[in-house]
Tab-separated table of C-alpha atoms and ligand atoms in Angstrom:
chain	number	residue	atom	x	y	z
A	1	MET	CA	-18.846	-19.021	-29.686
A	2	SER	CA	-17.096	-21.898	-28.033
A	3	GLU	CA	-16.401	-21.574	-24.329
A	4	ASN	CA	-12.861	-20.902	-23.122
A	5	TYR	CA	-11.454	-22.127	-19.833
A	6	ILE	CA	-8.700	-20.442	-17.857
A	7	LEU	CA	-6.688	-22.229	-15.191
A	8	GLY	CA	-5.827	-19.774	-12.396
A	9	ILE	CA	-3.058	-20.254	-9.830
A	10	GLU	CA	-2.795	-18.239	-6.602
A	11	SER	CA	0.153	-18.614	-4.219
A	12	SER	CA	0.970	-15.073	-3.117
A	13	CYS	CA	0.580	-15.666	0.612
A	14	ASP	CA	-0.222	-18.849	2.516
A	15	ASP	CA	-2.999	-20.500	0.502
A	16	THR	CA	-2.235	-22.658	-2.528
A	17	SER	CA	-5.253	-22.397	-4.797
A	18	VAL	CA	-6.015	-23.520	-8.335
A	19	ALA	CA	-9.296	-23.055	-10.194
A	20	ILE	CA	-10.823	-23.534	-13.612
A	21	VAL	CA	-13.052	-20.643	-14.693
A	22	SER	CA	-14.993	-20.322	-17.940
A	23	SER	CA	-14.903	-17.154	-20.022
A	24	ASP	CA	-18.376	-16.242	-18.752
A	25	PHE	CA	-16.963	-16.161	-15.188
A	26	HIS	CA	-18.478	-19.458	-14.110
A	27	VAL	CA	-16.281	-21.381	-11.651
A	28	LEU	CA	-16.034	-25.032	-12.692
A	29	SER	CA	-13.761	-26.000	-9.841
A	30	VAL	CA	-11.543	-24.520	-7.175
A	31	LYS	CA	-9.056	-26.433	-5.090
A	32	THR	CA	-7.539	-24.546	-2.166
A	33	VAL	CA	-4.988	-26.008	0.208
A	34	SER	CA	-5.127	-23.875	3.335
A	35	GLN	CA	-2.057	-23.522	5.539
A	36	THR	CA	-3.899	-21.658	8.291
A	37	SER	CA	-3.571	-24.481	10.804
A	38	VAL	CA	0.211	-24.454	10.376
A	39	HIS	CA	0.735	-20.688	10.584
A	40	ARG	CA	-1.712	-20.440	13.488
A	41	LEU	CA	0.994	-22.080	15.614
A	42	PHE	CA	3.087	-18.936	15.086
A	43	GLY	CA	0.301	-16.356	15.179
A	44	GLY	CA	1.015	-15.265	11.587
A	45	VAL	CA	2.348	-16.377	8.221
A	46	ILE	CA	5.954	-17.637	8.205
A	47	PRO	CA	7.131	-17.032	4.606
A	48	GLU	CA	9.640	-19.902	4.411
A	49	ILE	CA	7.068	-22.432	5.600
A	50	ALA	CA	4.488	-20.986	3.211
A	51	SER	CA	6.700	-21.436	0.144
A	52	ARG	CA	7.695	-24.983	1.099
A	53	ASN	CA	4.031	-25.927	1.399
A	54	HIS	CA	3.192	-24.283	-1.938
A	55	LEU	CA	5.910	-26.422	-3.509
A	56	ALA	CA	4.357	-29.570	-2.068
A	57	TRP	CA	0.770	-28.732	-3.034
A	58	VAL	CA	0.670	-26.699	-6.203
A	59	ILE	CA	0.771	-29.585	-8.704
A	60	PRO	CA	-1.634	-31.804	-6.697
A	61	ALA	CA	-3.966	-28.789	-6.568
A	62	VAL	CA	-3.720	-28.351	-10.354
A	63	ASN	CA	-4.563	-32.030	-10.856
A	64	ALA	CA	-7.468	-31.934	-8.395
A	65	ALA	CA	-8.916	-28.730	-9.899
A	66	LEU	CA	-8.718	-30.227	-13.387
A	67	SER	CA	-10.358	-33.491	-12.417
A	68	ASP	CA	-13.111	-31.722	-10.393
A	69	SER	CA	-13.869	-29.486	-13.377
A	70	GLY	CA	-14.567	-32.419	-15.667
A	71	LYS	CA	-12.149	-30.902	-18.168
A	72	THR	CA	-8.735	-32.017	-19.355
A	73	LYS	CA	-5.618	-29.992	-20.083
A	74	ASP	CA	-6.631	-29.921	-23.756
A	75	ASP	CA	-9.710	-27.874	-22.829
A	76	ILE	CA	-7.635	-25.180	-21.107
A	77	SER	CA	-7.128	-22.032	-23.190
A	78	ALA	CA	-4.621	-20.219	-20.956
A	79	ILE	CA	-2.857	-20.289	-17.595
A	80	ALA	CA	-3.184	-17.291	-15.250
A	81	VAL	CA	-0.958	-16.763	-12.220
A	82	THR	CA	-0.419	-14.079	-9.568
A	83	ASN	CA	3.053	-12.547	-9.934
A	84	TYR	CA	2.792	-9.526	-7.576
A	85	PRO	CA	2.407	-8.274	-4.893
A	86	GLY	CA	3.005	-10.970	-2.287
A	87	LEU	CA	5.676	-13.022	-0.546
A	88	THR	CA	8.538	-13.477	-2.999
A	89	GLY	CA	9.177	-17.162	-2.266
A	90	SER	CA	5.477	-18.008	-2.394
A	91	LEU	CA	4.943	-16.132	-5.658
A	92	LEU	CA	7.946	-17.895	-7.215
A	93	ILE	CA	6.437	-21.331	-6.618
A	94	GLY	CA	3.104	-20.495	-8.270
A	95	VAL	CA	4.767	-18.657	-11.134
A	96	SER	CA	7.301	-21.459	-11.758
A	97	ALA	CA	4.530	-24.057	-11.782
A	98	ALA	CA	2.453	-21.921	-14.153
A	99	LYS	CA	5.380	-21.399	-16.515
A	100	GLY	CA	6.138	-25.125	-16.479
A	101	LEU	CA	2.531	-25.947	-17.344
A	102	ALA	CA	2.420	-23.298	-20.051
A	103	LEU	CA	5.566	-24.732	-21.647
A	104	GLY	CA	4.588	-28.370	-21.233
A	105	TRP	CA	0.991	-27.937	-22.341
A	106	LYS	CA	1.815	-25.293	-24.957
A	107	LYS	CA	-0.630	-22.746	-23.552
A	108	PRO	CA	-0.372	-18.966	-23.310
A	109	ILE	CA	0.266	-17.512	-19.872
A	110	ILE	CA	-1.089	-14.326	-18.234
A	111	ALA	CA	0.591	-12.707	-15.201
A	112	VAL	CA	-1.935	-11.202	-12.791
A	113	ASN	CA	-1.773	-8.468	-10.138
A	114	HIS	CA	-3.153	-9.841	-6.854
A	115	LEU	CA	-5.218	-6.692	-6.208
A	116	ASN	CA	-6.836	-6.941	-9.643
A	117	ALA	CA	-7.577	-10.564	-8.823
A	118	HIS	CA	-9.382	-9.582	-5.619
A	119	ILE	CA	-11.416	-7.028	-7.589
A	120	ALA	CA	-12.284	-9.655	-10.215
A	121	SER	CA	-13.441	-12.051	-7.462
A	122	ALA	CA	-16.557	-9.872	-7.257
A	123	PHE	CA	-17.417	-10.751	-10.885
A	124	LEU	CA	-17.364	-14.534	-10.434
A	125	GLU	CA	-20.757	-16.121	-11.102
A	126	ARG	CA	-22.155	-12.716	-12.098
A	127	GLU	CA	-23.758	-12.125	-15.442
A	128	LYS	CA	-22.425	-8.621	-15.951
A	129	ARG	CA	-19.306	-6.640	-15.195
A	130	PRO	CA	-19.601	-3.062	-13.862
A	131	GLU	CA	-19.628	-0.151	-16.257
A	132	PHE	CA	-16.745	2.315	-16.163
A	133	PRO	CA	-15.800	4.280	-14.198
A	134	TYR	CA	-16.214	2.334	-11.003
A	135	LEU	CA	-14.755	2.564	-7.522
A	136	ALA	CA	-13.010	-0.488	-6.068
A	137	LEU	CA	-12.182	-1.029	-2.418
A	138	VAL	CA	-9.713	-3.823	-1.673
A	139	VAL	CA	-9.548	-4.674	2.023
A	140	SER	CA	-7.383	-7.661	2.890
A	141	GLY	CA	-4.629	-8.860	5.190
A	142	GLY	CA	-2.024	-7.056	3.113
A	143	HIS	CA	-3.901	-4.179	1.495
A	144	THR	CA	-6.376	-1.409	2.024
A	145	SER	CA	-6.767	0.450	-1.232
A	146	LEU	CA	-9.351	2.586	-2.965
A	147	ILE	CA	-8.933	2.398	-6.712
A	148	ASP	CA	-10.584	4.427	-9.474
A	149	ILE	CA	-11.104	2.161	-12.461
A	150	SER	CA	-11.833	3.546	-15.898
A	151	GLU	CA	-11.721	1.685	-19.176
A	152	ASN	CA	-8.019	2.144	-19.823
A	153	GLU	CA	-6.636	3.207	-16.479
A	154	ARG	CA	-6.503	2.238	-12.831
A	155	THR	CA	-5.647	5.005	-10.388
A	156	VAL	CA	-4.942	4.248	-6.759
A	157	LEU	CA	-6.756	7.037	-4.926
A	158	GLY	CA	-5.507	6.080	-1.508
A	159	GLU	CA	-3.933	3.321	0.546
A	160	THR	CA	-3.128	2.570	4.137
A	161	MET	CA	-0.212	4.410	5.661
A	162	ASP	CA	0.497	1.587	8.125
A	163	ASP	CA	-1.425	-1.635	8.845
A	164	ALA	CA	-3.915	-3.101	6.388
A	165	ALA	CA	-7.488	-3.533	7.614
A	166	GLY	CA	-7.150	-7.316	7.956
A	167	GLU	CA	-3.811	-6.880	9.682
A	168	ALA	CA	-5.528	-4.675	12.280
A	169	PHE	CA	-8.064	-7.445	12.970
A	170	ASP	CA	-5.276	-10.026	13.195
A	171	LYS	CA	-3.094	-7.920	15.517
A	172	ILE	CA	-5.931	-7.035	17.877
A	173	ALA	CA	-6.998	-10.695	18.054
A	174	LYS	CA	-3.424	-11.675	18.842
A	175	MET	CA	-3.199	-9.002	21.535
A	176	ALA	CA	-6.454	-10.184	23.108
A	177	ASP	CA	-5.422	-13.837	22.737
A	178	LEU	CA	-8.443	-14.704	20.618
A	179	GLY	CA	-6.759	-16.794	17.917
A	180	TYR	CA	-5.692	-16.541	14.276
A	181	PRO	CA	-6.725	-15.230	11.820
A	182	GLY	CA	-8.424	-12.522	13.833
A	183	GLY	CA	-10.943	-11.200	11.286
A	184	PRO	CA	-13.519	-13.991	11.330
A	185	ILE	CA	-13.149	-14.480	15.113
A	186	ILE	CA	-13.725	-10.800	15.894
A	187	ASP	CA	-16.566	-10.542	13.365
A	188	LYS	CA	-18.394	-13.405	15.067
A	189	MET	CA	-17.667	-12.179	18.570
A	190	ALA	CA	-18.681	-8.580	17.804
A	191	ALA	CA	-22.163	-9.742	16.816
A	192	ALA	CA	-22.854	-10.460	20.491
A	193	GLY	CA	-21.373	-7.177	21.788
A	194	ASP	CA	-22.414	-3.578	22.332
A	195	ALA	CA	-20.366	-1.364	19.995
A	196	LYS	CA	-21.084	1.743	22.109
A	197	LYS	CA	-19.745	0.315	25.351
A	198	TYR	CA	-16.093	1.229	24.826
A	199	ASN	CA	-15.247	4.709	23.679
A	200	LEU	CA	-12.385	4.013	21.282
A	201	PRO	CA	-10.919	6.906	19.273
A	202	TYR	CA	-12.184	7.676	15.779
A	203	LEU	CA	-9.446	7.162	13.207
A	204	LEU	CA	-8.104	10.109	11.160
A	205	LYS	CA	-10.985	12.300	12.258
A	206	ASN	CA	-11.609	15.856	13.485
A	207	ASN	CA	-8.317	17.725	13.713
A	208	ASN	CA	-6.274	14.958	12.186
A	209	LYS	CA	-4.172	16.266	9.286
A	210	TYR	CA	-5.413	13.416	7.083
A	211	ALA	CA	-9.089	14.042	7.821
A	212	ASP	CA	-9.758	15.305	4.274
A	213	ASP	CA	-7.434	12.916	2.410
A	214	ILE	CA	-8.196	9.545	0.921
A	215	VAL	CA	-5.795	7.550	3.088
A	216	PHE	CA	-6.233	4.911	5.756
A	217	SER	CA	-4.478	4.234	9.045
A	218	PHE	CA	-5.418	1.440	11.402
A	219	SER	CA	-2.472	1.262	13.762
A	220	GLY	CA	-3.652	4.080	16.085
A	221	ILE	CA	-6.417	2.057	17.655
A	222	LYS	CA	-4.124	-0.667	19.032
A	223	SER	CA	-2.948	1.243	22.093
A	224	ALA	CA	-6.516	2.263	22.983
A	225	VAL	CA	-7.667	-1.369	22.837
A	226	LYS	CA	-4.598	-2.435	24.812
A	227	ARG	CA	-5.430	0.031	27.579
A	228	PHE	CA	-8.826	-1.582	28.096
A	229	LEU	CA	-7.301	-5.072	27.927
A	230	ASP	CA	-4.680	-4.111	30.521
A	231	GLU	CA	-7.355	-2.814	32.884
A	232	GLY	CA	-8.748	-6.343	32.911
A	233	ASN	CA	-12.310	-7.513	33.417
A	234	VAL	CA	-13.258	-6.655	29.839
A	235	ASP	CA	-16.518	-7.444	28.125
A	236	MET	CA	-14.676	-8.914	25.125
A	237	PRO	CA	-17.598	-9.048	22.655
A	238	SER	CA	-18.335	-5.367	23.329
A	239	LEU	CA	-14.682	-4.329	23.085
A	240	MET	CA	-14.384	-6.176	19.773
A	241	ALA	CA	-17.670	-4.682	18.541
A	242	SER	CA	-16.385	-1.190	19.441
A	243	PHE	CA	-13.090	-1.890	17.645
A	244	GLN	CA	-14.779	-3.268	14.517
A	245	ASN	CA	-17.115	-0.302	14.496
A	246	ARG	CA	-14.221	2.190	14.315
A	247	ILE	CA	-12.481	0.246	11.554
A	248	VAL	CA	-15.625	0.094	9.446
A	249	GLU	CA	-16.456	3.743	10.203
A	250	LEU	CA	-13.101	4.846	8.768
A	251	ILE	CA	-13.576	2.721	5.659
A	252	GLU	CA	-17.075	4.142	5.166
A	253	ARG	CA	-15.914	7.750	5.597
A	254	LYS	CA	-13.069	7.430	3.088
A	255	VAL	CA	-15.267	5.653	0.528
A	256	LYS	CA	-17.799	8.469	0.834
A	257	LEU	CA	-15.009	11.008	0.383
A	258	ALA	CA	-14.004	9.333	-2.900
A	259	LEU	CA	-17.640	9.200	-4.007
A	260	SER	CA	-18.058	12.905	-3.284
A	261	ARG	CA	-15.190	13.730	-5.637
A	262	LYS	CA	-16.266	11.833	-8.744
A	263	LYS	CA	-19.338	10.173	-10.180
A	264	TYR	CA	-19.097	6.395	-10.392
A	265	THR	CA	-21.453	3.779	-11.780
A	266	ALA	CA	-20.570	0.935	-9.457
A	267	PHE	CA	-18.843	0.062	-6.204
A	268	VAL	CA	-16.729	-3.092	-5.934
A	269	VAL	CA	-15.681	-4.351	-2.501
A	270	SER	CA	-13.272	-7.277	-2.236
A	271	GLY	CA	-10.439	-8.901	-0.254
A	272	GLY	CA	-10.507	-11.060	2.861
A	273	VAL	CA	-12.093	-8.311	4.979
A	274	SER	CA	-15.005	-8.015	2.520
A	275	ALA	CA	-16.253	-11.173	4.263
A	276	ASN	CA	-16.862	-9.039	7.361
A	277	SER	CA	-20.562	-8.690	8.129
A	278	ALA	CA	-20.331	-5.003	9.092
A	279	VAL	CA	-18.258	-4.193	5.978
A	280	ARG	CA	-20.834	-5.931	3.770
A	281	LYS	CA	-23.738	-4.137	5.404
A	282	THR	CA	-22.003	-0.767	5.115
A	283	ALA	CA	-21.209	-1.443	1.447
A	284	GLU	CA	-24.884	-2.191	0.797
A	285	ASN	CA	-25.937	1.028	2.515
A	286	ILE	CA	-23.427	3.096	0.555
A	287	ALA	CA	-24.442	1.545	-2.778
A	288	SER	CA	-28.094	2.202	-2.150
A	289	LYS	CA	-27.497	5.768	-0.900
A	290	TYR	CA	-25.372	6.702	-3.940
A	291	GLY	CA	-27.346	4.660	-6.493
A	292	LEU	CA	-24.394	2.425	-7.371
A	293	SER	CA	-24.422	-1.165	-8.591
A	294	LEU	CA	-22.729	-3.197	-5.894
A	295	TYR	CA	-20.276	-6.006	-6.609
A	296	MET	CA	-19.028	-8.096	-3.697
A	297	PRO	CA	-17.579	-11.603	-3.920
A	298	GLU	CA	-19.554	-14.489	-2.492
A	299	LEU	CA	-18.115	-15.335	0.930
A	300	LYS	CA	-16.219	-18.321	-0.455
A	301	TYR	CA	-14.331	-16.071	-2.905
A	302	CYS	CA	-13.329	-13.325	-0.421
A	303	GLN	CA	-10.126	-15.049	0.692
A	304	ASP	CA	-7.270	-15.713	-1.701
A	305	ASN	CA	-8.259	-18.226	-4.387
A	306	GLY	CA	-7.334	-19.338	-7.896
A	307	ALA	CA	-10.735	-18.465	-9.386
A	308	MET	CA	-10.212	-14.728	-8.902
A	309	VAL	CA	-6.839	-14.991	-10.658
A	310	ALA	CA	-8.439	-16.648	-13.671
A	311	ALA	CA	-11.224	-14.020	-13.651
A	312	ALA	CA	-8.708	-11.155	-13.559
A	313	ALA	CA	-6.931	-12.595	-16.598
A	314	MET	CA	-10.095	-12.598	-18.720
A	315	PRO	CA	-9.764	-9.108	-20.293
A	316	ASP	CA	-6.141	-9.841	-21.305
A	317	PHE	CA	-7.170	-13.244	-22.593
A	318	PHE	CA	-9.752	-11.724	-24.930
A	319	LYS	CA	-7.256	-9.130	-26.155
A	320	ARG	CA	-4.694	-11.907	-26.680
A	321	ASN	CA	-2.497	-9.885	-24.392
A	322	PHE	CA	-0.299	-12.732	-23.154
A	323	SER	CA	2.814	-12.485	-20.977
A	324	ASP	CA	6.267	-13.484	-22.152
A	325	LEU	CA	7.642	-16.451	-20.272
A	326	ASP	CA	10.438	-14.457	-18.631
A	327	PHE	CA	8.182	-12.293	-16.432
A	328	ASP	CA	9.321	-11.797	-12.861
A	329	VAL	CA	7.695	-11.729	-9.437
A	330	SER	CA	7.759	-8.794	-7.017
A	331	PRO	CA	6.800	-8.336	-3.366
A	332	THR	CA	5.431	-4.862	-4.040
A	333	VAL	CA	5.220	-3.010	-7.314
A	334	ARG	CA	4.798	-4.307	-10.835
A	335	PRO	CA	7.992	-6.104	-11.853
A	336	LYS	CA	9.956	-4.442	-14.615
A	337	ILE	CA	9.655	-5.984	-18.039
A	338	ARG	CA	13.089	-6.941	-19.248
A	339	PRO	CA	14.242	-5.061	-22.360
B	1	KG4	O1	-7.485	-11.517	1.039
B	1	KG4	P1	-6.897	-12.393	2.082
B	1	KG4	O2	-7.264	-13.848	2.063
B	1	KG4	O3	-5.353	-12.346	2.043
B	1	KG4	C1	-4.606	-11.223	1.668
B	1	KG4	O4	-4.451	-10.954	0.456
B	1	KG4	O5	-4.165	-10.525	2.609
B	1	KG4	O6	-7.291	-11.727	3.485
B	1	KG4	C2	-6.979	-12.290	4.715
B	1	KG4	C3	-7.411	-11.311	5.792
B	1	KG4	C4	-6.960	-11.682	7.194
B	1	KG4	O7	-6.336	-10.553	7.775
B	1	KG4	C5	-8.270	-12.010	7.914
B	1	KG4	O8	-8.249	-11.729	9.293
B	1	KG4	C6	-9.247	-11.115	7.183
B	1	KG4	O9	-8.849	-11.201	5.832
B	1	KG4	N1	-10.642	-11.581	7.328
B	1	KG4	C7	-11.600	-10.859	7.952
B	1	KG4	C8	-12.782	-11.656	7.939
B	1	KG4	N2	-12.494	-12.825	7.287
B	1	KG4	C9	-11.181	-12.744	6.917
B	1	KG4	N3	-11.557	-9.657	8.543
B	1	KG4	C10	-12.684	-9.197	9.110
B	1	KG4	N4	-13.841	-9.909	9.167
B	1	KG4	C11	-13.934	-11.120	8.587
B	1	KG4	N5	-15.086	-11.809	8.631
B	2	ZN	ZN1	-5.340	-11.481	-0.983
């Protein structure tokens, strides 16, 4: 069978990323233009600036990804692009570019859900895909979701009721003046700290009314961390280690709750926060305890990237399940298909 190549475009937040991925999930090239240094000036992503930068970089990124892959546009079998959820203006730039390429190059197009793309990032450069049903945890700057995935259905078992896991890292780092984005900074700092030094509250535990539900909440820990910061003279690595510990403990407890309710074959962990060393270690422990195959993206595919978008489009590509050119974007839920 001849190899197929999918060109994937990701522009849902602040990174413009284009990749070429083969139908056996091998990444030929990925070109990501990061805007972190710009948004760092504001301590978070400014949507208007993000979309203007996507506009400037999306076509150069397409050209660079193509030339790095050693392929030409004639080798591309389909274009995949994230169309929800994300920042509306940012999504529109990627989707418009993808539609333009699909029209100009006469290629089919596949609209991709950003969460499915994160999940598919765990399959890049892997020989096999997990067997159904499997449990997927997506932990990123915008999402914290546990999803039950069977052959024909995806059921969201639980989500965050307030901040996403990555958002919690970013907000705490901002509060402690550590820099942006907070996740990698805190992860590194926590490695040198004592996680038992600060007695931060457990999240959704004991008498909490959500103790037995598959839901997440990360906002409650902010005031406890702030209290220690306000007292001054903090051992920052230990405070950050204590904070990270509580975040990961909640994730672990809710994953175990889901695993106690249904038998799964595999556990997939993805999203920007899946780069976290404590999250990765916990995922390994859970997989080995429950006898699950573990799928986690390589570190370079944890953050938003075009390769995961191409990977997520693969099942639709093989079913010839292409999108019509008039599909929409949406900040939250799946956009309605026009009648
Ligand atoms: O998946 P992603 O690139 O974008 C979204 O879809 O949101 O995730 C970005 C998030 C940021 O909140 C960042 O702080 C977090 O991932 N992150 C981490 C680590 N690396 C990135 N959080 C914890 N530990 C890390 N090592
Ligand atoms: Zn993402």
